[in-house]
mmCIF file of C-alpha atoms in Angstrom:
data_model
loop_
_atom_site.group_PDB
_atom_site.id
_atom_site.type_symbol
_atom_site.label_atom_id
_atom_site.label_comp_id
_atom_site.label_asym_id
_atom_site.label_seq_id
_atom_site.Cartn_x
_atom_site.Cartn_y
_atom_site.Cartn_z
ATOM 1 C CA MET A 263 0.000 0.000 0.000
ATOM 2 C CA LYS A 264 1.330 3.410 -1.004
ATOM 3 C CA ILE A 265 0.327 7.022 -0.336
ATOM 4 C CA THR A 266 -0.838 8.601 -3.596
ATOM 5 C CA GLU A 267 -2.367 11.947 -2.579
ATOM 6 C CA ILE A 268 -2.414 14.359 0.339
ATOM 7 C CA GLU A 269 -4.850 17.267 0.574
ATOM 8 C CA ILE A 270 -4.095 20.008 3.097
ATOM 9 C CA PHE A 271 -6.825 22.244 4.535
ATOM 10 C CA ALA A 272 -6.139 25.398 6.561
ATOM 11 C CA ILE A 273 -9.257 25.844 8.697
ATOM 12 C CA GLU A 274 -10.493 27.843 11.672
ATOM 13 C CA LEU A 275 -12.635 26.072 14.239
ATOM 14 C CA PRO A 276 -15.253 28.402 15.807
ATOM 15 C CA LEU A 277 -15.222 28.416 19.621
ATOM 16 C CA ILE A 278 -18.397 28.757 21.654
ATOM 17 C CA GLU A 279 -16.500 31.163 23.951
ATOM 18 C CA PRO A 280 -12.989 32.631 23.630
ATOM 19 C CA PHE A 281 -10.283 30.405 25.109
ATOM 20 C CA ILE A 282 -8.148 32.505 27.480
ATOM 21 C CA ILE A 283 -4.825 31.338 28.916
ATOM 22 C CA SER A 284 -1.795 33.110 30.368
ATOM 23 C CA TYR A 285 -0.085 33.970 27.087
ATOM 24 C CA ASP A 286 -2.943 34.478 24.593
ATOM 25 C CA THR A 287 -6.672 34.703 23.887
ATOM 26 C CA TYR A 288 -8.186 32.592 21.104
ATOM 27 C CA PRO A 289 -11.529 33.698 19.607
ATOM 28 C CA SER A 290 -11.272 30.699 17.240
ATOM 29 C CA MET A 291 -8.808 27.835 16.866
ATOM 30 C CA PRO A 292 -6.606 27.665 13.748
ATOM 31 C CA SER A 293 -5.986 24.094 12.567
ATOM 32 C CA ILE A 294 -4.574 22.202 9.603
ATOM 33 C CA ILE A 295 -6.439 19.080 8.468
ATOM 34 C CA VAL A 296 -4.644 16.510 6.297
ATOM 35 C CA LYS A 297 -6.570 14.101 4.065
ATOM 36 C CA MET A 298 -4.319 11.238 2.952
ATOM 37 C CA THR A 299 -5.315 8.781 0.198
ATOM 38 C CA THR A 300 -3.663 5.483 -0.763
ATOM 39 C CA ASP A 301 -3.528 3.421 -3.943
ATOM 40 C CA GLU A 302 -6.079 1.089 -2.333
ATOM 41 C CA GLY A 303 -8.558 3.921 -1.940
ATOM 42 C CA ILE A 304 -8.219 4.049 1.852
ATOM 43 C CA ILE A 305 -8.463 7.593 3.255
ATOM 44 C CA GLY A 306 -6.966 8.729 6.536
ATOM 45 C CA TYR A 307 -7.235 12.065 8.314
ATOM 46 C CA GLY A 308 -4.685 13.878 10.445
ATOM 47 C CA GLU A 309 -4.542 17.224 12.206
ATOM 48 C CA SER A 310 -2.017 19.844 13.204
ATOM 49 C CA VAL A 311 -2.800 22.529 15.786
ATOM 50 C CA PRO A 312 0.438 24.534 16.039
ATOM 51 C CA ASP A 313 1.158 27.123 18.703
ATOM 52 C CA GLU A 314 4.032 29.548 18.264
ATOM 53 C CA HIS A 315 4.308 29.877 22.049
ATOM 54 C CA VAL A 316 4.748 26.125 22.544
ATOM 55 C CA THR A 317 6.040 24.420 19.385
ATOM 56 C CA GLY A 318 7.461 27.448 17.575
ATOM 57 C CA GLU A 319 5.083 26.864 14.665
ATOM 58 C CA THR A 320 2.352 29.113 13.292
ATOM 59 C CA TRP A 321 -0.749 28.196 11.309
ATOM 60 C CA GLU A 322 0.831 29.672 8.175
ATOM 61 C CA SER A 323 4.241 28.053 8.630
ATOM 62 C CA THR A 324 2.697 24.647 9.321
ATOM 63 C CA TYR A 325 0.608 24.822 6.154
ATOM 64 C CA ALA A 326 3.726 25.783 4.195
ATOM 65 C CA VAL A 327 5.961 23.019 5.582
ATOM 66 C CA LEU A 328 3.284 20.413 4.950
ATOM 67 C CA LYS A 329 2.649 21.674 1.447
ATOM 68 C CA ASN A 330 6.275 22.136 0.385
ATOM 69 C CA GLN A 331 8.277 19.593 2.397
ATOM 70 C CA LEU A 332 6.439 16.864 4.277
ATOM 71 C CA ALA A 333 3.501 15.987 2.009
ATOM 72 C CA PRO A 334 5.622 15.657 -1.192
ATOM 73 C CA LEU A 335 8.013 13.428 0.756
ATOM 74 C CA MET A 336 5.190 11.058 1.689
ATOM 75 C CA ILE A 337 3.987 10.326 -1.843
ATOM 76 C CA GLY A 338 4.864 6.726 -2.678
ATOM 77 C CA GLN A 339 5.581 5.767 0.944
ATOM 78 C CA ASP A 340 3.917 2.956 2.896
ATOM 79 C CA PRO A 341 1.694 4.646 5.534
ATOM 80 C CA MET A 342 2.110 1.643 7.850
ATOM 81 C CA ALA A 343 5.905 2.029 8.041
ATOM 82 C CA PHE A 344 5.717 4.394 11.017
ATOM 83 C CA GLU A 345 9.395 4.289 11.949
ATOM 84 C CA LYS A 346 10.467 5.041 8.388
ATOM 85 C CA ILE A 347 7.848 7.780 7.979
ATOM 86 C CA HIS A 348 9.229 9.608 11.027
ATOM 87 C CA ALA A 349 12.835 9.044 9.985
ATOM 88 C CA LEU A 350 12.118 10.621 6.602
ATOM 89 C CA MET A 351 10.326 13.598 8.148
ATOM 90 C CA ASP A 352 13.042 14.151 10.756
ATOM 91 C CA LYS A 353 15.750 14.077 8.107
ATOM 92 C CA ALA A 354 13.864 16.534 5.894
ATOM 93 C CA VAL A 355 12.837 19.140 8.499
ATOM 94 C CA TYR A 356 14.131 19.819 12.010
ATOM 95 C CA GLN A 357 11.490 19.895 14.766
ATOM 96 C CA VAL A 358 8.037 21.166 13.531
ATOM 97 C CA PRO A 359 6.267 18.528 15.662
ATOM 98 C CA ALA A 360 2.718 19.745 15.027
ATOM 99 C CA ALA A 361 3.205 19.499 11.260
ATOM 100 C CA LYS A 362 4.611 15.980 11.608
ATOM 101 C CA ALA A 363 1.715 15.009 13.882
ATOM 102 C CA ALA A 364 -0.760 15.586 11.056
ATOM 103 C CA ILE A 365 1.077 13.092 8.815
ATOM 104 C CA ASP A 366 1.530 10.603 11.671
ATOM 105 C CA ILE A 367 -2.151 10.646 12.675
ATOM 106 C CA ALA A 368 -3.349 10.192 9.080
ATOM 107 C CA CYS A 369 -1.018 7.200 8.677
ATOM 108 C CA PHE A 370 -2.387 5.544 11.814
ATOM 109 C CA ASP A 371 -5.970 6.193 10.654
ATOM 110 C CA ILE A 372 -5.173 4.442 7.364
ATOM 111 C CA ALA A 373 -3.395 1.530 9.077
ATOM 112 C CA GLY A 374 -6.357 0.912 11.355
ATOM 113 C CA LYS A 375 -8.789 1.010 8.448
ATOM 114 C CA LYS A 376 -6.570 -1.308 6.395
ATOM 115 C CA LEU A 377 -6.436 -3.898 9.198
ATOM 116 C CA ASP A 378 -10.044 -3.233 10.282
ATOM 117 C CA VAL A 379 -9.044 -2.413 13.877
ATOM 118 C CA PRO A 380 -9.124 0.717 16.070
ATOM 119 C CA VAL A 381 -5.846 2.610 16.323
ATOM 120 C CA TYR A 382 -5.419 1.550 19.958
ATOM 121 C CA GLN A 383 -5.059 -2.059 18.784
ATOM 122 C CA LEU A 384 -1.952 -1.012 16.835
ATOM 123 C CA ILE A 385 -0.223 0.397 19.924
ATOM 124 C CA GLY A 386 -0.847 -2.128 22.675
ATOM 125 C CA GLY A 387 -4.579 -2.744 22.757
ATOM 126 C CA ARG A 388 -7.190 -1.202 24.987
ATOM 127 C CA TYR A 389 -6.292 -0.951 28.682
ATOM 128 C CA HIS A 390 -8.792 1.658 29.955
ATOM 129 C CA GLU A 391 -12.547 1.284 29.451
ATOM 130 C CA LYS A 392 -13.348 4.969 29.964
ATOM 131 C CA PHE A 393 -11.813 8.209 31.213
ATOM 132 C CA PRO A 394 -13.466 11.011 33.188
ATOM 133 C CA ILE A 395 -13.396 14.305 31.339
ATOM 134 C CA THR A 396 -11.945 17.344 33.066
ATOM 135 C CA HIS A 397 -13.590 20.669 32.294
ATOM 136 C CA VAL A 398 -11.121 23.476 31.520
ATOM 137 C CA LEU A 399 -11.868 26.884 33.051
ATOM 138 C CA SER A 400 -10.428 29.777 31.008
ATOM 139 C CA ILE A 401 -8.956 32.726 32.886
ATOM 140 C CA GLY A 402 -11.642 35.063 34.180
ATOM 141 C CA THR A 403 -12.618 36.898 37.345
ATOM 142 C CA PRO A 404 -12.837 34.758 40.494
ATOM 143 C CA GLU A 405 -16.633 35.109 40.425
ATOM 144 C CA LYS A 406 -16.937 34.134 36.766
ATOM 145 C CA MET A 407 -14.714 31.074 37.159
ATOM 146 C CA ALA A 408 -16.566 29.981 40.299
ATOM 147 C CA ASN A 409 -19.950 30.400 38.596
ATOM 148 C CA GLU A 410 -18.841 28.322 35.617
ATOM 149 C CA ALA A 411 -17.435 25.625 37.875
ATOM 150 C CA GLU A 412 -20.673 25.446 39.845
ATOM 151 C CA GLU A 413 -22.694 25.066 36.645
ATOM 152 C CA ARG A 414 -20.396 22.315 35.337
ATOM 153 C CA VAL A 415 -20.684 20.380 38.606
ATOM 154 C CA ARG A 416 -24.453 20.390 38.083
ATOM 155 C CA GLN A 417 -23.808 18.886 34.619
ATOM 156 C CA GLY A 418 -21.844 16.030 36.174
ATOM 157 C CA TYR A 419 -18.192 17.120 36.028
ATOM 158 C CA ARG A 420 -16.049 16.004 38.962
ATOM 159 C CA SER A 421 -12.745 17.684 38.083
ATOM 160 C CA PHE A 422 -11.521 21.022 36.784
ATOM 161 C CA LYS A 423 -8.383 22.334 35.180
ATOM 162 C CA MET A 424 -8.064 26.003 36.055
ATOM 163 C CA LYS A 425 -6.138 28.204 33.656
ATOM 164 C CA VAL A 426 -4.218 30.884 35.536
ATOM 165 C CA GLY A 427 -0.855 32.610 35.083
ATOM 166 C CA THR A 428 -1.361 36.357 35.461
ATOM 167 C CA GLU A 429 -0.398 37.958 38.782
ATOM 168 C CA VAL A 430 0.200 35.224 41.328
ATOM 169 C CA LEU A 431 -1.957 36.635 44.156
ATOM 170 C CA LYS A 432 -4.860 37.319 41.782
ATOM 171 C CA ASP A 433 -4.510 33.726 40.597
ATOM 172 C CA VAL A 434 -4.663 32.582 44.221
ATOM 173 C CA GLU A 435 -7.984 34.448 44.583
ATOM 174 C CA ARG A 436 -9.345 32.666 41.497
ATOM 175 C CA ILE A 437 -8.343 29.241 42.797
ATOM 176 C CA GLN A 438 -9.707 29.885 46.285
ATOM 177 C CA ALA A 439 -13.015 31.140 44.851
ATOM 178 C CA VAL A 440 -13.537 27.981 42.818
ATOM 179 C CA ARG A 441 -12.605 25.716 45.733
ATOM 180 C CA GLU A 442 -15.015 27.531 48.065
ATOM 181 C CA ARG A 443 -17.800 27.226 45.495
ATOM 182 C CA VAL A 444 -17.444 23.538 44.561
ATOM 183 C CA GLY A 445 -16.238 22.099 47.879
ATOM 184 C CA PHE A 446 -13.525 19.556 48.539
ATOM 185 C CA ASP A 447 -15.086 16.548 46.796
ATOM 186 C CA ILE A 448 -14.247 18.029 43.385
ATOM 187 C CA ALA A 449 -10.704 17.700 41.994
ATOM 188 C CA ILE A 450 -8.918 20.916 41.011
ATOM 189 C CA ARG A 451 -5.791 20.987 38.836
ATOM 190 C CA VAL A 452 -4.089 24.333 38.204
ATOM 191 C CA ASP A 453 -2.329 25.090 34.918
ATOM 192 C CA VAL A 454 -0.153 28.197 35.009
ATOM 193 C CA ASN A 455 1.108 27.885 31.390
ATOM 194 C CA GLN A 456 4.509 29.293 32.462
ATOM 195 C CA GLY A 457 2.869 32.445 33.816
ATOM 196 C CA TRP A 458 4.546 32.534 37.244
ATOM 197 C CA GLU A 459 7.897 32.380 35.434
ATOM 198 C CA ASN A 460 10.245 31.398 38.270
ATOM 199 C CA SER A 461 10.526 29.302 41.420
ATOM 200 C CA SER A 462 10.288 32.147 43.957
ATOM 201 C CA THR A 463 6.975 33.436 42.581
ATOM 202 C CA THR A 464 5.642 29.892 42.362
ATOM 203 C CA LEU A 465 6.567 29.069 45.949
ATOM 204 C CA ARG A 466 4.882 32.279 47.102
ATOM 205 C CA GLY A 467 1.700 31.167 45.380
ATOM 206 C CA LEU A 468 1.910 27.638 46.777
ATOM 207 C CA ARG A 469 2.273 28.933 50.339
ATOM 208 C CA ALA A 470 -0.990 30.842 49.893
ATOM 209 C CA LEU A 471 -2.660 27.732 48.477
ATOM 210 C CA ARG A 472 -1.574 25.402 51.270
ATOM 211 C CA ASP A 473 -5.155 24.610 52.371
ATOM 212 C CA VAL A 474 -6.831 24.467 48.933
ATOM 213 C CA ASP A 475 -6.038 20.769 48.271
ATOM 214 C CA LEU A 476 -4.852 20.798 44.648
ATOM 215 C CA ASP A 477 -4.552 17.606 42.611
ATOM 216 C CA TRP A 478 -1.461 19.053 40.956
ATOM 217 C CA LEU A 479 0.192 22.225 39.693
ATOM 218 C CA GLU A 480 1.126 22.326 36.008
ATOM 219 C CA GLN A 481 4.026 24.179 34.387
ATOM 220 C CA PRO A 482 4.315 27.212 36.687
ATOM 221 C CA VAL A 483 7.711 28.328 35.319
ATOM 222 C CA VAL A 484 9.122 29.021 31.859
ATOM 223 C CA ALA A 485 9.347 25.923 29.702
ATOM 224 C CA ASP A 486 13.105 25.427 29.558
ATOM 225 C CA ASP A 487 13.794 25.976 33.274
ATOM 226 C CA ILE A 488 13.817 22.355 34.380
ATOM 227 C CA ASP A 489 16.019 23.251 37.361
ATOM 228 C CA ALA A 490 13.294 25.563 38.701
ATOM 229 C CA MET A 491 10.866 22.638 38.593
ATOM 230 C CA VAL A 492 13.390 20.568 40.569
ATOM 231 C CA GLU A 493 13.621 23.307 43.238
ATOM 232 C CA ILE A 494 9.839 23.698 43.519
ATOM 233 C CA LYS A 495 9.341 19.926 43.733
ATOM 234 C CA SER A 496 11.826 19.755 46.618
ATOM 235 C CA LYS A 497 9.922 22.404 48.603
ATOM 236 C CA THR A 498 6.267 21.387 48.193
ATOM 237 C CA ASP A 499 4.143 18.285 48.616
ATOM 238 C CA ILE A 500 1.751 19.378 45.846
ATOM 239 C CA PRO A 501 2.422 17.148 42.813
ATOM 240 C CA LEU A 502 4.040 18.940 39.860
ATOM 241 C CA MET A 503 3.288 18.342 36.196
ATOM 242 C CA ILE A 504 5.495 19.427 33.289
ATOM 243 C CA ASP A 505 3.774 20.464 30.055
ATOM 244 C CA GLU A 506 5.520 23.026 27.848
ATOM 245 C CA GLY A 507 8.851 21.838 29.262
ATOM 246 C CA LEU A 508 8.374 18.442 27.588
ATOM 247 C CA HIS A 509 8.480 18.036 23.832
ATOM 248 C CA GLY A 510 10.472 14.937 22.969
ATOM 249 C CA VAL A 511 12.999 12.380 24.132
ATOM 250 C CA LYS A 512 15.684 14.951 24.998
ATOM 251 C CA GLU A 513 13.515 16.735 27.578
ATOM 252 C CA MET A 514 12.099 13.489 28.930
ATOM 253 C CA ARG A 515 15.627 12.217 29.616
ATOM 254 C CA GLU A 516 16.418 15.375 31.608
ATOM 255 C CA ILE A 517 13.131 15.259 33.520
ATOM 256 C CA ILE A 518 13.776 11.649 34.510
ATOM 257 C CA ALA A 519 17.440 12.216 35.393
ATOM 258 C CA LYS A 520 16.647 15.209 37.611
ATOM 259 C CA ARG A 521 13.333 13.837 38.921
ATOM 260 C CA ALA A 522 11.881 17.206 37.961
ATOM 261 C CA ALA A 523 8.180 16.263 37.978
ATOM 262 C CA ASP A 524 5.647 13.856 39.413
ATOM 263 C CA LYS A 525 3.625 13.852 36.203
ATOM 264 C CA VAL A 526 4.140 14.745 32.549
ATOM 265 C CA ASN A 527 1.661 16.118 30.029
ATOM 266 C CA ILE A 528 2.253 14.445 26.660
ATOM 267 C CA LYS A 529 0.685 16.207 23.690
ATOM 268 C CA LEU A 530 0.735 14.825 20.172
ATOM 269 C CA MET A 531 1.283 18.319 18.793
ATOM 270 C CA LYS A 532 4.401 18.817 20.919
ATOM 271 C CA CYS A 533 6.067 15.486 20.175
ATOM 272 C CA GLY A 534 5.077 14.741 16.570
ATOM 273 C CA GLY A 535 2.102 12.397 16.773
ATOM 274 C CA ILE A 536 1.010 8.995 18.032
ATOM 275 C CA TYR A 537 4.279 7.122 17.387
ATOM 276 C CA PRO A 538 6.541 9.550 19.317
ATOM 277 C CA ALA A 539 3.935 9.878 22.092
ATOM 278 C CA MET A 540 4.120 6.137 22.718
ATOM 279 C CA LYS A 541 7.908 6.370 23.061
ATOM 280 C CA LEU A 542 7.578 9.125 25.663
ATOM 281 C CA ALA A 543 4.946 7.169 27.581
ATOM 282 C CA THR A 544 7.235 4.132 27.709
ATOM 283 C CA MET A 545 10.118 6.254 29.000
ATOM 284 C CA ALA A 546 7.904 7.766 31.690
ATOM 285 C CA GLU A 547 6.589 4.343 32.661
ATOM 286 C CA MET A 548 10.130 3.039 33.148
ATOM 287 C CA ALA A 549 10.807 5.979 35.503
ATOM 288 C CA GLY A 550 7.518 5.657 37.397
ATOM 289 C CA ILE A 551 6.191 9.029 36.215
ATOM 290 C CA GLU A 552 2.451 9.244 35.606
ATOM 291 C CA CYS A 553 1.288 10.580 32.237
ATOM 292 C CA GLN A 554 -1.547 12.665 30.921
ATOM 293 C CA ILE A 555 -2.552 13.126 27.303
ATOM 294 C CA GLY A 556 -3.213 16.830 26.978
ATOM 295 C CA SER A 557 -4.894 19.072 24.461
ATOM 296 C CA MET A 558 -3.927 21.885 22.134
ATOM 297 C CA VAL A 559 -7.692 22.317 21.568
ATOM 298 C CA GLU A 560 -7.831 20.018 18.567
ATOM 299 C CA SER A 561 -10.898 19.008 16.580
ATOM 300 C CA SER A 562 -12.339 15.481 16.684
ATOM 301 C CA VAL A 563 -9.419 14.322 14.518
ATOM 302 C CA GLY A 564 -6.530 15.243 16.826
ATOM 303 C CA SER A 565 -8.579 14.562 19.957
ATOM 304 C CA ALA A 566 -9.483 11.040 18.811
ATOM 305 C CA ALA A 567 -5.811 10.340 18.092
ATOM 306 C CA GLY A 568 -4.873 11.427 21.613
ATOM 307 C CA PHE A 569 -7.585 9.281 23.147
ATOM 308 C CA HIS A 570 -6.314 6.171 21.348
ATOM 309 C CA VAL A 571 -2.891 6.736 22.927
ATOM 310 C CA ALA A 572 -4.400 7.341 26.367
ATOM 311 C CA PHE A 573 -6.656 4.290 26.279
ATOM 312 C CA SER A 574 -3.784 1.970 25.359
ATOM 313 C CA LYS A 575 -1.375 2.695 28.238
ATOM 314 C CA LYS A 576 -1.684 1.829 31.932
ATOM 315 C CA ILE A 577 0.622 4.750 32.874
ATOM 316 C CA MET A 578 -1.935 7.203 31.425
ATOM 317 C CA THR A 579 -3.924 8.314 34.453
ATOM 318 C CA SER A 580 -5.759 11.352 33.038
ATOM 319 C CA VAL A 581 -6.779 12.988 29.774
ATOM 320 C CA GLU A 582 -7.787 16.563 28.997
ATOM 321 C CA LEU A 583 -8.847 16.336 25.363
ATOM 322 C CA THR A 584 -11.918 18.558 25.429
ATOM 323 C CA GLY A 585 -11.480 20.554 22.204
ATOM 324 C CA PRO A 586 -14.615 19.224 20.455
ATOM 325 C CA LEU A 587 -16.748 20.269 23.432
ATOM 326 C CA LYS A 588 -15.564 23.866 23.009
ATOM 327 C CA PHE A 589 -16.471 24.237 19.327
ATOM 328 C CA SER A 590 -19.755 25.443 17.908
ATOM 329 C CA LYS A 591 -18.894 23.512 14.733
ATOM 330 C CA ASP A 592 -16.475 20.592 14.287
ATOM 331 C CA VAL A 593 -15.216 18.660 11.255
ATOM 332 C CA GLY A 594 -15.693 15.286 12.994
ATOM 333 C CA ASN A 595 -18.086 13.465 15.282
ATOM 334 C CA LEU A 596 -16.076 12.266 18.278
ATOM 335 C CA LYS A 597 -18.655 11.274 20.883
ATOM 336 C CA TYR A 598 -18.494 12.275 24.554
ATOM 337 C CA ASP A 599 -20.736 10.883 27.269
ATOM 338 C CA VAL A 600 -20.125 13.831 29.587
ATOM 339 C CA PRO A 601 -18.431 13.634 32.006
ATOM 340 C CA PHE A 602 -16.798 10.581 30.387
ATOM 341 C CA ILE A 603 -15.260 9.623 27.063
ATOM 342 C CA CYS A 604 -15.782 6.050 25.848
ATOM 343 C CA LEU A 605 -14.056 5.171 22.583
ATOM 344 C CA ASN A 606 -15.911 3.060 20.021
ATOM 345 C CA GLU A 607 -14.460 -0.008 18.310
ATOM 346 C CA ARG A 608 -14.591 1.268 14.745
ATOM 347 C CA PRO A 609 -11.472 0.985 12.549
ATOM 348 C CA GLY A 610 -8.837 3.705 12.499
ATOM 349 C CA LEU A 611 -9.583 6.825 14.529
ATOM 350 C CA GLY A 612 -13.225 5.766 14.695
ATOM 351 C CA ILE A 613 -14.685 9.074 13.523
ATOM 352 C CA ASP A 614 -16.433 10.400 10.419
ATOM 353 C CA ILE A 615 -15.432 13.633 8.716
ATOM 354 C CA ASP A 616 -18.110 16.033 7.486
ATOM 355 C CA GLU A 617 -16.638 17.186 4.190
ATOM 356 C CA ALA A 618 -19.195 19.993 3.862
ATOM 357 C CA ILE A 619 -18.150 21.511 7.217
ATOM 358 C CA LEU A 620 -14.472 20.993 6.328
ATOM 359 C CA GLN A 621 -14.975 23.047 3.183
ATOM 360 C CA GLU A 622 -17.039 25.658 5.029
ATOM 361 C CA LEU A 623 -14.329 26.264 7.644
ATOM 362 C CA CYS A 624 -11.489 26.142 5.116
ATOM 363 C CA HIS A 625 -9.561 29.318 4.238
ATOM 364 C CA TYR A 626 -7.353 27.659 1.631
ATOM 365 C CA SER A 627 -6.265 24.183 0.571
ATOM 366 C CA HIS A 628 -3.733 22.391 -1.598
ATOM 367 C CA VAL A 629 -3.439 18.947 -3.164
ATOM 368 C CA VAL A 630 -0.091 17.133 -3.350
ATOM 369 C CA LYS A 631 0.171 14.151 -5.710
#
């Protein structure tokens, strides 16, 4: 089986409400969808959601590198030769993990459809039956975040990821307000997205949050300051998670060697897709570090790919792939049973693509043959 055609779509996914985090506000989510076709007529879909703050890639640059470098390189290749596919991409272009993720995901979708099995059967089989879904609270006033949390508890959610990362004491007020509103039976995870910048500011915040009972604190300091994470971990009993500080094998080696985190947030867009994500999960498992599959607010395509990874590994203890729940219109039909996600047993990614919506949301596209 050979890849014969790749169509690239630059789309914008409309959000129900703006997504606000420490370093940016997103009124809509830019995405690149890849449609890959083989000589056997099997079609697979992949997705890239780049973020210049995290992966160093923009929507425009990702479209260009797929169009001019990666997609032409894939024509004539076997989509089931995952190791070779990644070796070719890595030799052709340094880094650009989100762009490579789109190719990787489409290849796995095709392989599953070819063998008539879900993607998770290609990477270890299904370990988890279902995962609880964590609702993500965008940055807002303490009152607004508490109100939203209260409403989501009524809908059945039992855990929240709070986006913070502005001024540390104002963030403390936000966290305390949500805890007071929802009580102590609800899990709260706090994601600073690098916003507290350094260890001293972070430790000041943690002292003020001593009685709030956090599940964990995620990426409080700038991404490349692993040593600051080591210092914070040595001075608090609140579990620490690394997100932006982990991309690939190089960072994972350092995190393990320095015991810099209790948990790691693996994202397909940061590491290059399903195949590299499985390597990182295996490394973490060997070191006894729990893993989460996180979100760059992908559509049903990228979210389904992440779920297949999460469902296949015992070391995956949480997922936060809630992108499709945030969109007013999506290109796929990934199904949530809020507050849970239960994957189906259909081949490949297990989702259908609405070609009419794909065209509607598309700004421009290109076919590579």
